[in-house]
Amino acid sequence: MTPIPEPHRANATLEVDPRGAPESGAEFIRAVCELHGAVLLRYALSLVDRDVHRAEDLVQEAVLRAWRNRMTLNTAPEGLRPWLFTVVRRLVIDAHRARSVRPAEVPPDDAHERPVADATERIVTAQVVADALRDLSPMHREILVHVHYLGRGVNETAELLGIPPGTVKSRTHKAVRALKERLSARGYRR
């Protein structure tokens, strides 16, 4: 759990050498966090749409950069606030620019699961179905061709074949069942 920075303390002091650099890195970081942490976090939150985790990361990075540059900044932690605000603002701008120039990331699973337009499966399926149709009786094959292949209705098929509509329905049902059995025998399951 990330500790919440304490509010600005006016009495936070730190022993510094003549150049304004603190005696140790830990003391420097502690002083910067005590003096500027809460204000800097509020500022960072306003820049990242109240995303606490991103704001905390920004504050942490700004404090780390202040520590790395403490000798060149040549100032005590009390005078770093404008510099820290600038660092946070620039970090937000850099992150925005990086996101806008980087191409959108594609989840790795999507790239491998996309089907490729390939007629092989369709051709094999058509061949298996044609072979299974040849195994059917001529009566079952004829009824399936009229009803499923040519798309004719029960009454139209009955009229063309000269049989009652009820016979067309029962033959269609039996023919479909027989075709499924033939396809299953060939290892085709759907």
Short mmCIF file of N, CA, C and O in Angstrom, two decimals, residues 122-181:
data_model
loop_
_atom_site.label_atom_id
_atom_site.label_comp_id
_atom_site.label_asym_id
_atom_site.label_seq_id
_atom_site.Cartn_x
_atom_site.Cartn_y
_atom_site.Cartn_z
N ARG A 122 -14.08 -25.65 -47.31
CA ARG A 122 -15.35 -25.67 -48.04
C ARG A 122 -15.32 -26.72 -49.14
O ARG A 122 -16.28 -27.47 -49.33
N ILE A 123 -14.21 -26.87 -49.84
CA ILE A 123 -14.08 -27.84 -50.92
C ILE A 123 -14.12 -29.27 -50.37
O ILE A 123 -14.82 -30.14 -50.90
N VAL A 124 -13.40 -29.49 -49.28
CA VAL A 124 -13.40 -30.82 -48.67
C VAL A 124 -14.79 -31.18 -48.17
O VAL A 124 -15.26 -32.30 -48.37
N THR A 125 -15.46 -30.24 -47.53
CA THR A 125 -16.81 -30.49 -47.02
C THR A 125 -17.76 -30.83 -48.18
O THR A 125 -18.55 -31.77 -48.09
N ALA A 126 -17.67 -30.07 -49.27
CA ALA A 126 -18.53 -30.33 -50.43
C ALA A 126 -18.27 -31.72 -50.99
O ALA A 126 -19.21 -32.44 -51.37
N GLN A 127 -17.02 -32.14 -51.03
CA GLN A 127 -16.69 -33.47 -51.55
C GLN A 127 -17.22 -34.57 -50.64
O GLN A 127 -17.77 -35.57 -51.11
N VAL A 128 -17.08 -34.38 -49.32
CA VAL A 128 -17.58 -35.37 -48.37
C VAL A 128 -19.10 -35.48 -48.48
O VAL A 128 -19.66 -36.59 -48.48
N VAL A 129 -19.79 -34.36 -48.59
CA VAL A 129 -21.26 -34.37 -48.70
C VAL A 129 -21.68 -35.03 -50.02
O VAL A 129 -22.62 -35.84 -50.05
N ALA A 130 -20.98 -34.72 -51.11
CA ALA A 130 -21.32 -35.33 -52.40
C ALA A 130 -21.15 -36.85 -52.34
O ALA A 130 -22.00 -37.61 -52.86
N ASP A 131 -20.08 -37.31 -51.71
CA ASP A 131 -19.87 -38.76 -51.57
C ASP A 131 -20.98 -39.39 -50.72
O ASP A 131 -21.47 -40.48 -51.04
N ALA A 132 -21.35 -38.73 -49.64
CA ALA A 132 -22.41 -39.25 -48.78
C ALA A 132 -23.75 -39.27 -49.50
O ALA A 132 -24.55 -40.20 -49.32
N LEU A 133 -24.01 -38.28 -50.35
CA LEU A 133 -25.26 -38.25 -51.13
C LEU A 133 -25.33 -39.42 -52.10
O LEU A 133 -26.40 -39.99 -52.33
N ARG A 134 -24.18 -39.81 -52.67
CA ARG A 134 -24.16 -40.94 -53.61
C ARG A 134 -24.54 -42.25 -52.91
O ARG A 134 -25.05 -43.16 -53.55
N ASP A 135 -24.29 -42.32 -51.60
CA ASP A 135 -24.62 -43.54 -50.84
C ASP A 135 -26.11 -43.63 -50.51
O ASP A 135 -26.59 -44.70 -50.12
N LEU A 136 -26.83 -42.52 -50.65
CA LEU A 136 -28.26 -42.53 -50.32
C LEU A 136 -29.06 -43.21 -51.45
O LEU A 136 -28.60 -43.28 -52.59
N SER A 137 -30.25 -43.61 -51.09
CA SER A 137 -31.14 -44.17 -52.12
C SER A 137 -31.54 -43.05 -53.09
O SER A 137 -31.56 -41.87 -52.70
N PRO A 138 -31.87 -43.38 -54.33
CA PRO A 138 -32.26 -42.34 -55.29
C PRO A 138 -33.45 -41.51 -54.81
O PRO A 138 -33.52 -40.30 -55.06
N MET A 139 -34.37 -42.14 -54.08
CA MET A 139 -35.54 -41.44 -53.58
C MET A 139 -35.13 -40.37 -52.55
O MET A 139 -35.60 -39.23 -52.62
N HIS A 140 -34.24 -40.74 -51.61
CA HIS A 140 -33.78 -39.77 -50.60
C HIS A 140 -32.94 -38.66 -51.23
O HIS A 140 -33.07 -37.49 -50.87
N ARG A 141 -32.08 -39.05 -52.18
CA ARG A 141 -31.24 -38.06 -52.85
C ARG A 141 -32.11 -37.05 -53.60
O ARG A 141 -31.88 -35.84 -53.51
N GLU A 142 -33.13 -37.53 -54.31
CA GLU A 142 -34.01 -36.66 -55.09
C GLU A 142 -34.75 -35.67 -54.19
O GLU A 142 -34.82 -34.47 -54.49
N ILE A 143 -35.24 -36.12 -53.05
CA ILE A 143 -36.00 -35.26 -52.15
C ILE A 143 -35.08 -34.18 -51.56
O ILE A 143 -35.46 -33.02 -51.43
N LEU A 144 -33.84 -34.55 -51.20
CA LEU A 144 -32.89 -33.57 -50.64
C LEU A 144 -32.49 -32.53 -51.68
O LEU A 144 -32.34 -31.35 -51.36
N VAL A 145 -32.32 -32.95 -52.92
CA VAL A 145 -31.96 -32.00 -53.98
C VAL A 145 -33.08 -30.99 -54.15
O VAL A 145 -32.83 -29.78 -54.23
N HIS A 146 -34.32 -31.45 -54.19
CA HIS A 146 -35.45 -30.52 -54.38
C HIS A 146 -35.61 -29.56 -53.19
O HIS A 146 -35.76 -28.36 -53.38
N VAL A 147 -35.62 -30.11 -51.99
CA VAL A 147 -35.94 -29.31 -50.80
C VAL A 147 -34.75 -28.46 -50.34
O VAL A 147 -34.90 -27.27 -50.08
N HIS A 148 -33.56 -29.05 -50.24
CA HIS A 148 -32.44 -28.31 -49.66
C HIS A 148 -31.53 -27.65 -50.70
O HIS A 148 -31.07 -26.52 -50.49
N TYR A 149 -31.28 -28.33 -51.81
CA TYR A 149 -30.36 -27.76 -52.79
C TYR A 149 -31.05 -26.71 -53.65
O TYR A 149 -30.55 -25.62 -53.87
N LEU A 150 -32.24 -27.06 -54.16
CA LEU A 150 -32.97 -26.12 -55.02
C LEU A 150 -33.85 -25.17 -54.22
O LEU A 150 -34.38 -24.21 -54.78
N GLY A 151 -34.06 -25.45 -52.94
CA GLY A 151 -34.81 -24.56 -52.07
C GLY A 151 -36.30 -24.54 -52.32
O GLY A 151 -36.98 -23.54 -52.05
N ARG A 152 -36.83 -25.61 -52.81
CA ARG A 152 -38.27 -25.67 -53.09
C ARG A 152 -39.03 -26.00 -51.82
O ARG A 152 -38.55 -26.72 -50.95
N GLY A 153 -40.24 -25.52 -51.75
CA GLY A 153 -41.09 -25.80 -50.61
C GLY A 153 -41.69 -27.20 -50.69
O GLY A 153 -41.60 -27.88 -51.73
N VAL A 154 -42.33 -27.62 -49.62
CA VAL A 154 -42.93 -28.95 -49.55
C VAL A 154 -44.00 -29.11 -50.62
O VAL A 154 -44.04 -30.12 -51.35
N ASN A 155 -44.91 -28.15 -50.76
CA ASN A 155 -46.01 -28.26 -51.73
C ASN A 155 -45.49 -28.28 -53.16
O ASN A 155 -45.96 -29.05 -53.99
N GLU A 156 -44.51 -27.43 -53.46
CA GLU A 156 -43.96 -27.38 -54.82
C GLU A 156 -43.27 -28.71 -55.16
O GLU A 156 -43.43 -29.25 -56.26
N THR A 157 -42.51 -29.24 -54.20
CA THR A 157 -41.83 -30.52 -54.41
C THR A 157 -42.85 -31.64 -54.59
O THR A 157 -42.70 -32.50 -55.47
N ALA A 158 -43.87 -31.63 -53.79
CA ALA A 158 -44.92 -32.66 -53.89
C ALA A 158 -45.58 -32.61 -55.26
O ALA A 158 -45.83 -33.66 -55.88
N GLU A 159 -45.85 -31.42 -55.76
CA GLU A 159 -46.49 -31.28 -57.07
C GLU A 159 -45.56 -31.76 -58.19
O GLU A 159 -45.99 -32.48 -59.10
N LEU A 160 -44.26 -31.39 -58.10
CA LEU A 160 -43.30 -31.80 -59.14
C LEU A 160 -43.07 -33.31 -59.16
O LEU A 160 -42.91 -33.92 -60.23
N LEU A 161 -43.05 -33.93 -57.97
CA LEU A 161 -42.78 -35.37 -57.89
C LEU A 161 -44.06 -36.21 -57.95
O LEU A 161 -43.98 -37.43 -58.07
N GLY A 162 -45.20 -35.57 -57.82
CA GLY A 162 -46.48 -36.28 -57.90
C GLY A 162 -46.76 -37.13 -56.67
O GLY A 162 -47.32 -38.21 -56.78
N ILE A 163 -46.33 -36.61 -55.51
CA ILE A 163 -46.59 -37.33 -54.26
C ILE A 163 -47.24 -36.37 -53.27
O ILE A 163 -47.13 -35.15 -53.43
N PRO A 164 -47.90 -36.90 -52.23
CA PRO A 164 -48.55 -36.01 -51.25
C PRO A 164 -47.52 -35.22 -50.43
O PRO A 164 -46.39 -35.69 -50.21
N PRO A 165 -47.89 -34.01 -49.95
CA PRO A 165 -46.97 -33.20 -49.14
C PRO A 165 -46.49 -33.91 -47.89
O PRO A 165 -45.32 -33.75 -47.48
N GLY A 166 -47.33 -34.72 -47.26
CA GLY A 166 -46.92 -35.46 -46.06
C GLY A 166 -45.79 -36.43 -46.37
O GLY A 166 -44.88 -36.64 -45.57
N THR A 167 -45.83 -37.02 -47.56
CA THR A 167 -44.78 -37.95 -47.98
C THR A 167 -43.47 -37.19 -48.19
O THR A 167 -42.39 -37.68 -47.85
N VAL A 168 -43.55 -35.98 -48.75
CA VAL A 168 -42.35 -35.16 -48.94
C VAL A 168 -41.71 -34.85 -47.59
O VAL A 168 -40.49 -34.98 -47.42
N LYS A 169 -42.55 -34.52 -46.60
CA LYS A 169 -42.02 -34.21 -45.26
C LYS A 169 -41.35 -35.42 -44.63
O LYS A 169 -40.24 -35.31 -44.10
N SER A 170 -42.01 -36.57 -44.69
CA SER A 170 -41.42 -37.75 -44.04
C SER A 170 -40.17 -38.21 -44.77
O SER A 170 -39.19 -38.61 -44.15
N ARG A 171 -40.17 -38.17 -46.11
CA ARG A 171 -38.97 -38.56 -46.87
C ARG A 171 -37.81 -37.60 -46.59
O ARG A 171 -36.66 -38.02 -46.49
N THR A 172 -38.14 -36.32 -46.49
CA THR A 172 -37.10 -35.33 -46.19
C THR A 172 -36.48 -35.62 -44.84
O THR A 172 -35.25 -35.62 -44.69
N HIS A 173 -37.31 -35.88 -43.86
CA HIS A 173 -36.81 -36.18 -42.51
C HIS A 173 -35.91 -37.41 -42.52
O HIS A 173 -34.81 -37.41 -41.97
N LYS A 174 -36.38 -38.50 -43.18
CA LYS A 174 -35.60 -39.74 -43.25
C LYS A 174 -34.32 -39.55 -44.06
O LYS A 174 -33.27 -40.11 -43.73
N ALA A 175 -34.39 -38.75 -45.13
CA ALA A 175 -33.22 -38.52 -45.97
C ALA A 175 -32.14 -37.73 -45.22
O ALA A 175 -30.95 -38.04 -45.32
N VAL A 176 -32.55 -36.74 -44.45
CA VAL A 176 -31.59 -35.95 -43.66
C VAL A 176 -30.94 -36.84 -42.61
O VAL A 176 -29.72 -36.78 -42.40
N ARG A 177 -31.74 -37.66 -41.96
CA ARG A 177 -31.19 -38.57 -40.95
C ARG A 177 -30.19 -39.55 -41.59
O ARG A 177 -29.12 -39.80 -41.06
N ALA A 178 -30.52 -40.08 -42.75
CA ALA A 178 -29.63 -41.02 -43.45
C ALA A 178 -28.34 -40.30 -43.89
O ALA A 178 -27.24 -40.87 -43.79
N LEU A 179 -28.46 -39.06 -44.34
CA LEU A 179 -27.27 -38.29 -44.75
C LEU A 179 -26.36 -38.04 -43.55
O LEU A 179 -25.13 -38.18 -43.66
N LYS A 180 -26.93 -37.72 -42.40
CA LYS A 180 -26.14 -37.50 -41.18
C LYS A 180 -25.38 -38.77 -40.80
O LYS A 180 -24.22 -38.72 -40.42
N GLU A 181 -26.05 -39.91 -40.94
CA GLU A 181 -25.39 -41.18 -40.62
C GLU A 181 -24.21 -41.43 -41.56
O GLU A 181 -23.14 -41.86 -41.12
#
